[in-house]
Tab-separated table of C-alpha atoms and ligand atoms in Angstrom:
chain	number	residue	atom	x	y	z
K	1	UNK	CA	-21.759	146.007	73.945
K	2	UNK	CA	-23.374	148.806	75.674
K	3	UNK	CA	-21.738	151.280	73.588
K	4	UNK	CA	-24.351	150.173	70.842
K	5	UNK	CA	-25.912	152.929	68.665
K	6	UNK	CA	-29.184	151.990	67.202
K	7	UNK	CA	-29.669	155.179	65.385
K	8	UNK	CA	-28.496	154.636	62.214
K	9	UNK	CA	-29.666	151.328	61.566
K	10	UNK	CA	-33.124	151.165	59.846
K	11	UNK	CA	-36.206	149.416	61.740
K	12	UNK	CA	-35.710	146.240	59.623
K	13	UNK	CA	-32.134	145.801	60.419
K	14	UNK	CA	-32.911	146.170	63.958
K	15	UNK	CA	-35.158	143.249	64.016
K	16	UNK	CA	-32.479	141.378	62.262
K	17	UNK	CA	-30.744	141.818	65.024
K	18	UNK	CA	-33.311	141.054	67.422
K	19	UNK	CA	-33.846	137.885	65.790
K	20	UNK	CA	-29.429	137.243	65.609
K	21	UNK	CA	-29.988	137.324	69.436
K	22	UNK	CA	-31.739	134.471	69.727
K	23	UNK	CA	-29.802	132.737	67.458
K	24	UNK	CA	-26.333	133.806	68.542
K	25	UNK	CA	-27.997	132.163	72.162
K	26	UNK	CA	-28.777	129.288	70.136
K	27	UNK	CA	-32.330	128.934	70.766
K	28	UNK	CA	-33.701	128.492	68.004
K	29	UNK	CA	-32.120	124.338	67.999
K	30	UNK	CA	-32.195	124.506	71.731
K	31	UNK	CA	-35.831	124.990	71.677
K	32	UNK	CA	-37.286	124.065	68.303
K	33	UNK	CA	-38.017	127.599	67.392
K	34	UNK	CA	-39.246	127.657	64.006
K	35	UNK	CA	-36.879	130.628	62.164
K	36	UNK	CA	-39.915	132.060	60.364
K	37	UNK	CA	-42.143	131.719	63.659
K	38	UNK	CA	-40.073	134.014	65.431
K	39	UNK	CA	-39.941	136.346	61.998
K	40	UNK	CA	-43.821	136.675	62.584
K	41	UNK	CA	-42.952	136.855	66.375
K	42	UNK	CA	-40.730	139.687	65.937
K	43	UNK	CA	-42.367	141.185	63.203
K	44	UNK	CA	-45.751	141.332	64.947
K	45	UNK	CA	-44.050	142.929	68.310
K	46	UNK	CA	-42.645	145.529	66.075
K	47	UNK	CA	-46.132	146.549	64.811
K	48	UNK	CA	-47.637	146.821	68.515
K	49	UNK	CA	-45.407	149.230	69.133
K	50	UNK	CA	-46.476	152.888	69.319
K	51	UNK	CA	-45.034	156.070	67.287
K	52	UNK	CA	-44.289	157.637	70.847
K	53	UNK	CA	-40.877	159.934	71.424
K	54	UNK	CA	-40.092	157.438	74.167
K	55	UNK	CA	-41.794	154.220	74.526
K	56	UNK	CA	-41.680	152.928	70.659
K	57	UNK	CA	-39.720	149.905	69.200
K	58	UNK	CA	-36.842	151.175	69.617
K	59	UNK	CA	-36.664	151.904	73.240
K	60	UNK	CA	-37.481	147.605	73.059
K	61	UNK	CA	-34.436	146.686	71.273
K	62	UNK	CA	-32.921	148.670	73.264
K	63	UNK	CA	-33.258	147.377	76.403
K	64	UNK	CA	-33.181	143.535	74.790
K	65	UNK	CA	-30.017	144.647	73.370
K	66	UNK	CA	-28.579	145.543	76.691
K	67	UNK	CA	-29.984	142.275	78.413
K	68	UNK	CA	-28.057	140.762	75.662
K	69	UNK	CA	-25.254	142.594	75.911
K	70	UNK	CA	-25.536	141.606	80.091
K	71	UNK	CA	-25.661	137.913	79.506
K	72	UNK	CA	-22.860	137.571	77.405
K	73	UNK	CA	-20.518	139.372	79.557
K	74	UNK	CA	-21.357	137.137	82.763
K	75	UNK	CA	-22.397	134.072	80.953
K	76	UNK	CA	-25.991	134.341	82.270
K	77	UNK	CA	-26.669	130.771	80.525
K	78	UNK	CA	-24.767	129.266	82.686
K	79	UNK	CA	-25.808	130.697	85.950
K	80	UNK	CA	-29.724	130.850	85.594
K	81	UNK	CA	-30.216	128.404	82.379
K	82	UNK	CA	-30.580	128.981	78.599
K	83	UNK	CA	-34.577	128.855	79.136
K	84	UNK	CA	-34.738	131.653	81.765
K	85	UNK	CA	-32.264	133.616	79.182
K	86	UNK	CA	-35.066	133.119	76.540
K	87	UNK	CA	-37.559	134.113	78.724
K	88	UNK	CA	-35.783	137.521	80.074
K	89	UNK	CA	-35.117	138.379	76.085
K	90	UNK	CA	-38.774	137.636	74.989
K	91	UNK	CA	-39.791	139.612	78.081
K	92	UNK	CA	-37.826	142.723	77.142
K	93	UNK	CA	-39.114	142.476	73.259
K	94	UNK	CA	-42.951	142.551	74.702
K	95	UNK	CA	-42.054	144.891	77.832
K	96	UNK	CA	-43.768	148.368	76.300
K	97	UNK	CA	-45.921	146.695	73.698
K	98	UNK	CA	-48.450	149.343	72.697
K	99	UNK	CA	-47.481	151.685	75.324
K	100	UNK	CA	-49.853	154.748	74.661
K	101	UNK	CA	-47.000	157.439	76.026
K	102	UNK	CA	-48.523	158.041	79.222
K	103	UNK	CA	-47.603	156.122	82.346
K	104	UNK	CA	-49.588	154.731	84.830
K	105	UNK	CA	-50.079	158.255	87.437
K	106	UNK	CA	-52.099	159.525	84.148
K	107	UNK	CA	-53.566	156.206	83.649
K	108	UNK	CA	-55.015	156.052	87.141
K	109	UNK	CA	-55.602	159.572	87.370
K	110	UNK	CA	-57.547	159.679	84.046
K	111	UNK	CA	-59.424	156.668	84.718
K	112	UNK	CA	-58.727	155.517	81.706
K	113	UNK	CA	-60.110	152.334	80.163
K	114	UNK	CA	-56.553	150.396	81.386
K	115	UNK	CA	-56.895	151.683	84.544
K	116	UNK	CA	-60.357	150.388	84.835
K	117	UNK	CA	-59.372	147.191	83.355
K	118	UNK	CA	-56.835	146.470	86.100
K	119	UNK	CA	-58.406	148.377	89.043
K	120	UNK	CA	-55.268	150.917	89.275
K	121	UNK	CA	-52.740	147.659	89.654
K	122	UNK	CA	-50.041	148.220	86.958
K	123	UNK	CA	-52.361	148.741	84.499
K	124	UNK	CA	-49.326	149.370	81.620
K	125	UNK	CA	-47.617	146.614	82.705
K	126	UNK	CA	-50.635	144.520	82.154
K	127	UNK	CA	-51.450	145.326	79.212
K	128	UNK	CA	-47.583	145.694	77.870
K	129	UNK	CA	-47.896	141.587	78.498
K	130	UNK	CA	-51.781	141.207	77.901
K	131	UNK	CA	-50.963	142.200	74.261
K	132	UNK	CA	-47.759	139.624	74.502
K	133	UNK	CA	-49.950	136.274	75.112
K	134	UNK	CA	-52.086	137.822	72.092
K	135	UNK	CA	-49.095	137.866	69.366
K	136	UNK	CA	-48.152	134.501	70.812
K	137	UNK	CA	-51.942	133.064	70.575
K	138	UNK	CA	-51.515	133.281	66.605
K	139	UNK	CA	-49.904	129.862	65.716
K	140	UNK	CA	-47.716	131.421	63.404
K	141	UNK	CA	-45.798	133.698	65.750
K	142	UNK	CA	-45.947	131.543	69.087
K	143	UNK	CA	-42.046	130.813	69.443
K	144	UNK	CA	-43.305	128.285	71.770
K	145	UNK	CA	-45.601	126.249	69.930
K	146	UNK	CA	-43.157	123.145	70.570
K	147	UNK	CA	-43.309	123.771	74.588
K	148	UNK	CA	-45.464	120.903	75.922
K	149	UNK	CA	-48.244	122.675	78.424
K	150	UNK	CA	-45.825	122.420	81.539
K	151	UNK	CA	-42.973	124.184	80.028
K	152	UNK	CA	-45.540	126.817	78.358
K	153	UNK	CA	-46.622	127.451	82.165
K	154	UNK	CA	-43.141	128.332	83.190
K	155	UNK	CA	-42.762	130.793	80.560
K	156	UNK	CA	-45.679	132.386	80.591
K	157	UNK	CA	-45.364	132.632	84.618
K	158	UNK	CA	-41.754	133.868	84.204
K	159	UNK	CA	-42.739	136.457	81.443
K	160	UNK	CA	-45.749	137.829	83.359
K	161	UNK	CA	-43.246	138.229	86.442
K	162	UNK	CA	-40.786	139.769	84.365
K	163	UNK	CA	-42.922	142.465	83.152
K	164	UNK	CA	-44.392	143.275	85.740
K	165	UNK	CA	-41.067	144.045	87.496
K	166	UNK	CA	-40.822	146.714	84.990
K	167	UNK	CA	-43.471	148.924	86.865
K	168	UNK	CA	-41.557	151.470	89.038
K	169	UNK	CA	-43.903	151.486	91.894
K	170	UNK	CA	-42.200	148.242	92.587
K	171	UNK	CA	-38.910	149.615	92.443
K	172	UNK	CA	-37.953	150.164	95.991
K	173	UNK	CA	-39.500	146.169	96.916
K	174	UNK	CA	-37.845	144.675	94.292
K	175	UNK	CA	-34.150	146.527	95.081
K	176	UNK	CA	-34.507	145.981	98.920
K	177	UNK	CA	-35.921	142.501	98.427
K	178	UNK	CA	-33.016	141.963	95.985
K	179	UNK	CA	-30.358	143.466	98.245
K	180	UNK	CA	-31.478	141.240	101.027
K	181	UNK	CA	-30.585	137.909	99.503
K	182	UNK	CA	-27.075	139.414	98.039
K	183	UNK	CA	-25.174	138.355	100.743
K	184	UNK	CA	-26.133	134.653	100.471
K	185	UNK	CA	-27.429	134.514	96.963
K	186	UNK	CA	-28.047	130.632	95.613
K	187	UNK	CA	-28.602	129.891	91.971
K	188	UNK	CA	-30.075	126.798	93.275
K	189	UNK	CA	-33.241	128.919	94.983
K	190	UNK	CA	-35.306	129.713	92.483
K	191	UNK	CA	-36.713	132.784	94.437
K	192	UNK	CA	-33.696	134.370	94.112
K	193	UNK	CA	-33.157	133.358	89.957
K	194	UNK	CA	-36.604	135.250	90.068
K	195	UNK	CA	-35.691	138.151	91.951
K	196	UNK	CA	-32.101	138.431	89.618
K	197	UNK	CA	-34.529	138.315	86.574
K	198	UNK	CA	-36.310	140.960	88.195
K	199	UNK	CA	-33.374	143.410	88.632
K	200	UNK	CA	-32.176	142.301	84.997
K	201	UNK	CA	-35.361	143.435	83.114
K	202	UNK	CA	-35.746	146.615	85.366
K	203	UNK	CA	-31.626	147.241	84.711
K	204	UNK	CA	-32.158	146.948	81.194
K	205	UNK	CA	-35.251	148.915	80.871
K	206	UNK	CA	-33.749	151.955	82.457
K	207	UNK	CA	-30.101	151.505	81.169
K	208	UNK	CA	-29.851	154.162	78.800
K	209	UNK	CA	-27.856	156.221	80.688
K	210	UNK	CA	-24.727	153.335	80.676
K	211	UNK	CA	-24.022	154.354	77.208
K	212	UNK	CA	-21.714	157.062	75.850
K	213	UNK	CA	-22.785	160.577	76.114
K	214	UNK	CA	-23.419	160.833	72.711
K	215	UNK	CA	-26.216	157.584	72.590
K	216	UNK	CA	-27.716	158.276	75.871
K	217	UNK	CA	-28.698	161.861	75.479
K	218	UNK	CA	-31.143	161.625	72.896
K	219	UNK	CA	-33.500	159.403	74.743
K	220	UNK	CA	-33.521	161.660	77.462
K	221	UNK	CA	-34.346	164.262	75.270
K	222	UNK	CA	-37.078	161.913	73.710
K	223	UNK	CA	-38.318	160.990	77.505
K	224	UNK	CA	-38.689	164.551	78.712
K	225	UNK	CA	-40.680	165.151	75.256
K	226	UNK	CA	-42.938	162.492	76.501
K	227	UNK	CA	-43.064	163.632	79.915
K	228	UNK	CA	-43.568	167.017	78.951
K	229	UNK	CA	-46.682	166.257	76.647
K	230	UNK	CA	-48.359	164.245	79.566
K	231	UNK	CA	-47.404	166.813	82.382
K	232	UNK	CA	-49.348	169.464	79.672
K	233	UNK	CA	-52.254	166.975	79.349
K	234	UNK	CA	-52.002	167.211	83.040
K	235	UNK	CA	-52.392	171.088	83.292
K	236	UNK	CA	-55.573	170.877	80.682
K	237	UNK	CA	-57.359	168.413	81.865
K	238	UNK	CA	-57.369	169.667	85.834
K	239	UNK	CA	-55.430	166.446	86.687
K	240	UNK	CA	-52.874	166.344	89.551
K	241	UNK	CA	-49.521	167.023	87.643
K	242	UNK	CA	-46.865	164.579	87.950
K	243	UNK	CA	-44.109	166.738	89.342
K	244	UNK	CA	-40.731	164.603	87.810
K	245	UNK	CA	-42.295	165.892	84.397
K	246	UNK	CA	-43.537	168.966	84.838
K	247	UNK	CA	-41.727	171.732	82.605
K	248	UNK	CA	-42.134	174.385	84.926
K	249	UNK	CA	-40.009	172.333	87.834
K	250	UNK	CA	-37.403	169.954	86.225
K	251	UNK	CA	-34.035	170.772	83.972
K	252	UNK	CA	-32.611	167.550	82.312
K	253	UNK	CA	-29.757	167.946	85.075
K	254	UNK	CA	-31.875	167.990	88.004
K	255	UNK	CA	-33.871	165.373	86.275
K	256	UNK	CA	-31.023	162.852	85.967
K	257	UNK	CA	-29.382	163.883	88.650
K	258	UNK	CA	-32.304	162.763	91.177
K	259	UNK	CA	-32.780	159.505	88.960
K	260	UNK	CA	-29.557	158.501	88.404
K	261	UNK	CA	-28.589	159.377	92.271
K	262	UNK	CA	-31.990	157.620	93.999
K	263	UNK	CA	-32.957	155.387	91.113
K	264	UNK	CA	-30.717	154.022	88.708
K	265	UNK	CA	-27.372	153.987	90.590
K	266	UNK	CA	-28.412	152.165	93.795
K	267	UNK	CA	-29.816	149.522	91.526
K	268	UNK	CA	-27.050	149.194	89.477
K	269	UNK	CA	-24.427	148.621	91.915
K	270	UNK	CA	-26.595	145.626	93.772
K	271	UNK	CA	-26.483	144.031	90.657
K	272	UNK	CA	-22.652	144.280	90.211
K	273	UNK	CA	-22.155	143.337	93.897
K	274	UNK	CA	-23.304	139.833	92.453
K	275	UNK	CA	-21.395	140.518	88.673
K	276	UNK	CA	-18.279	141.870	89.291
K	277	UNK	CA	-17.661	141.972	85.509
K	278	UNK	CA	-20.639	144.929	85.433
K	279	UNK	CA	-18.601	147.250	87.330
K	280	UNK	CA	-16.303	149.059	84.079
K	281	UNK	CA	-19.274	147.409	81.652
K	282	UNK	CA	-22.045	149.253	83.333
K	283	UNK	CA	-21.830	150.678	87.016
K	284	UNK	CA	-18.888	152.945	86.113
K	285	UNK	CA	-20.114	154.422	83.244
K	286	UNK	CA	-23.691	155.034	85.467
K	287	UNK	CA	-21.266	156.721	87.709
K	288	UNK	CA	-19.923	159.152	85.410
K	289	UNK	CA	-23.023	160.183	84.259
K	290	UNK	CA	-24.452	161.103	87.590
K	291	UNK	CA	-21.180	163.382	88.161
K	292	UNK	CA	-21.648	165.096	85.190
K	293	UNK	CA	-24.990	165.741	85.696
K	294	UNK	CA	-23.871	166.959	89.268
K	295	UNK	CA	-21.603	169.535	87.668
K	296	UNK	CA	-24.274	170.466	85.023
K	297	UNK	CA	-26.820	171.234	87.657
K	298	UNK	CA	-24.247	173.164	89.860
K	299	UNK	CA	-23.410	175.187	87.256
K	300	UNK	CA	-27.419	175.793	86.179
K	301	UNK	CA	-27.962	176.812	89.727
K	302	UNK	CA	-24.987	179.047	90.370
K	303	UNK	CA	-26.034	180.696	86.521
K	304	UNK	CA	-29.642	181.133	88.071
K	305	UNK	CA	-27.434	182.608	91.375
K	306	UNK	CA	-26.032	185.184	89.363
K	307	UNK	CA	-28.720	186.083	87.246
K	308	UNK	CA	-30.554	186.682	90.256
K	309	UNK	CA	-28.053	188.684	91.838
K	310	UNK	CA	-27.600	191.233	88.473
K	311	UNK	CA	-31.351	191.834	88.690
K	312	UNK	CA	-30.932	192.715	91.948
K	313	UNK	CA	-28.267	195.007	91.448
K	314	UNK	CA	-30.167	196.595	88.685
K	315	UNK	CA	-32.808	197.447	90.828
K	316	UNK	CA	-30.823	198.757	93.383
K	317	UNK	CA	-29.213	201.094	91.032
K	318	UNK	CA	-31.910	202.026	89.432
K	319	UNK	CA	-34.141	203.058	93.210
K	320	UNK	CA	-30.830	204.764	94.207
K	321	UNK	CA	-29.057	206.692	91.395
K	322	UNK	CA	-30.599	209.793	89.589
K	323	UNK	CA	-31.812	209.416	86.247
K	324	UNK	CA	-30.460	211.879	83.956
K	325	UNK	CA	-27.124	213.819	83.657
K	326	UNK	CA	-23.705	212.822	83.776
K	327	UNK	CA	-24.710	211.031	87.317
K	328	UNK	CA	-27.174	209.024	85.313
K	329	UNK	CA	-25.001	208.024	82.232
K	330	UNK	CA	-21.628	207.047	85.269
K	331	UNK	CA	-24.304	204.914	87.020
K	332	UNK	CA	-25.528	203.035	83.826
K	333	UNK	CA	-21.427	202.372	82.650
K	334	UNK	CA	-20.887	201.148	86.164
K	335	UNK	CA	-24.046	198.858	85.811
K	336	UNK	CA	-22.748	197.881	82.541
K	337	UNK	CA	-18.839	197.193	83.895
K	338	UNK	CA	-20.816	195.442	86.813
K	339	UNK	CA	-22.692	193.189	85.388
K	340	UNK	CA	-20.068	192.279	82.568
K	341	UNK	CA	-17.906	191.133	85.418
K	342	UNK	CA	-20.606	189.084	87.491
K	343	UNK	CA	-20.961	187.454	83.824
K	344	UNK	CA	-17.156	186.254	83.170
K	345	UNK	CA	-17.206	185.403	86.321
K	346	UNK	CA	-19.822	182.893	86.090
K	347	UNK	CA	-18.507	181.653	82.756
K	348	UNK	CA	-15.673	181.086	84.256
K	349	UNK	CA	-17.558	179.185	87.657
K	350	UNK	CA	-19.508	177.315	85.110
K	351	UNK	CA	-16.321	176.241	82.779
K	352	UNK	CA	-14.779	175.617	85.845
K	353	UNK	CA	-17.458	172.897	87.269
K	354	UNK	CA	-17.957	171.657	83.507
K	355	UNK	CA	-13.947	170.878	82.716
K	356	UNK	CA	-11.915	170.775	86.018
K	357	UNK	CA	-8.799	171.449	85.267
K	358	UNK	CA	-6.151	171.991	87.833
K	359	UNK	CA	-4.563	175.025	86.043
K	360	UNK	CA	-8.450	176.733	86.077
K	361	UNK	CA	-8.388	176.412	89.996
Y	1	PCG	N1	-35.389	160.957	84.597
Y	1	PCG	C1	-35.180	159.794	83.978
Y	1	PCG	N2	-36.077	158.815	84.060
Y	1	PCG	C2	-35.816	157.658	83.415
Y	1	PCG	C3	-34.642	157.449	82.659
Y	1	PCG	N3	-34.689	156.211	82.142
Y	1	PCG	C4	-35.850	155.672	82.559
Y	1	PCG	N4	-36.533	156.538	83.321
Y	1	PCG	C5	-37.809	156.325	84.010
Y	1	PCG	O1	-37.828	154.988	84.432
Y	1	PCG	C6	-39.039	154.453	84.020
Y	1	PCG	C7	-39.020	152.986	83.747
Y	1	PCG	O2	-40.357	152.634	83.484
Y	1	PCG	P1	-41.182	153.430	82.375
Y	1	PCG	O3	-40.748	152.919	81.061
Y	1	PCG	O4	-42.597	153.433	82.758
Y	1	PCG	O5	-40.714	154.970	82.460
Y	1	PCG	C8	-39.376	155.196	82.714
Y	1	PCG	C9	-39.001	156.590	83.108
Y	1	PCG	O6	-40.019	157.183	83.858
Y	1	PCG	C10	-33.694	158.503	82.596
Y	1	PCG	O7	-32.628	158.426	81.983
Y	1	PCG	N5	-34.022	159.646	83.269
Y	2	ZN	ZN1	-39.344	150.241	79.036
């Protein structure tokens, strides 16, 4: 389920589960996947992963746990195959592998070696599935040692796809290309199976905010962290600054507000045009989210409103009154009694947009 806390489970239990996955899919008979092979294959992802606040291991089970969670609810097996199921779930295990914490603006920006490696073209993404094909080179983690050469093309071609999709640059193609074949989508064109896959990485990798409050919080607070540390690397080393993580400019309302509304949202709800059985599992929740966000931010701007407004009236009294005498000590009580009401009023406002309750109207 989506609901699914990861944070109290240790790192070993987690790739328990990760490796229950595959079994509870069955692929280990389906596909002659050795148990201890994918042991190594799991274990080995686990170590490529990076002690970032964001990007680490457990952003990856993560997002293969909501893929998971996905397929069983619209019985993805049966609609795109069991292979292109194993393919999506490998893909969303090796999605981040040894993702250094700063994305692909910084990358570019910094010339760094990536960047140089891929001439500017997803470098991450690259090398999140360059690293992949190295785990699965060693004979004793390649979960598909038993694929003859044909079949080993089609999964390496559907896993390079598949993480690629996870760049956001490509967000906008891959929605509008996606929403184009909605209307008349054919499991039988295997464009369109590669354009769902698509949407399913991307909707798992950025899903975090279609689980309760209390799970989806935390990795925001761990993504700002990392945004915040590369929009500061930014500052010091005279690079442009990436303005969606700059300190100075974003709040985590305005933040997810803008993401939720332009991003994740629009995504979402193409893919539950084609699963009705996402809308209460996923879309809703998305929508929730974004409202209280809404009323978080309105309330953070009509605070900054008023705080505005009592400076100003501070300065005003203070060009305009005398300073001393009983004039002086009226003027400051007034100030006081001013302000004190501006301020329960805006508790109130911000109560008010926070809990909407008919009887606080
Ligand atoms: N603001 C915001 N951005 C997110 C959230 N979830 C994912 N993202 C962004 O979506 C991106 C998906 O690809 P990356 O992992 O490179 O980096 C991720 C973040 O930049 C979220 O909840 N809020
Ligand atoms: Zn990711």
């Amino acid at each position: 389920m989506p609901t699914f806390d990861a944070r109290p489970w240790e790192d070993e239990e987690l790739l328990l589960l990760l490796q229950q996955m595959y079994l509870d899919h069955d692929f280990c008979s389906k596909f002659a996947i050795d148990i201890q092979t994918l042991r190594n294959f799991l274990y080995e992802a686990y170590k490529n992963y990076n002690d970032v606040p964001f990007h680490n291991f457990r952003h990856c089970f993560c997002v293969a746990q909501m893929l998971y969670a996905i397929s069983w609810c619209v019985d993805l097996p049966s609609k795109i195959g069991h292979l292109e199921v194993l393919i999506l779930l490998t893909s969303c295990i090796c999605h981040d592998l040894d993702h250094p914490g700063y994305n692909n603006i910084y990358q570019i920006n910094a010339k760094t070696e990536l960047a140089i490696r891929y001439n500017d073209i997803s470098p991450l993404e690259n090398h999140h599935c360059s690293v992949a094909f190295r785990i699965l080179e060693n004979e004793d983690c390649n979960i598909f040692k038993s694929f003859s050469s044909e079949e080993f093309k089609v999964v390496r071609e559907g896993m390079i796809r598949s993480i690629l999709a996870t760049d956001m640059a490509r967000h906008n193609e891959i929605l509008t290309n996606f929403k184009e074949i909605l209307p008349n989508f054919n499991y039988d064109d295997k464009g369109h199976v590669n354009l769902l896959c698509m949407v399913l990485i991307k909707v798992s990798d950025i899903s975090n905010e279609a689980r309760p409050m209390e799970v989806a919080e935390p990795w925001l607070d761990k993504l700002l962290q990392e945004f915040f540390k590369q929009s500061d690397a930014e500052k010091l080393e005279g690079l442009p600054v990436t303005p969606f993580m700059d300190r100075d400019k974003i709040t985590k309302p305005s933040s997810q507000c803008s993401f939720i509304g332009f991003v994740l949202l629009p995504l979402f709800e193409a893919l539950g045009e084609l699963f009705e059985e996402l809308q209460d599992l996923i879309v809703q929740p998305v929508r929730e989210a974004l409202d209280y966000y809404r009323r978080l931010n309105e309330a953070n701007k009509e605070e900054r409103m008023h705080r505005k407004s009592i400076v100003e009236l501070e300065q005003h009294s203070a060009t305009h009154s005398p300073d001393s005498g009983k004039g002086g000590a009226q003027s400051k009580n007034m100030r006081k009694s001013l302000s004190f009401q501006t301020r329960s009023r805006h508790i109130f406002s911000v109560f008010k947009h926070l809990y909407p309750r008919e009887d606080m109207s």
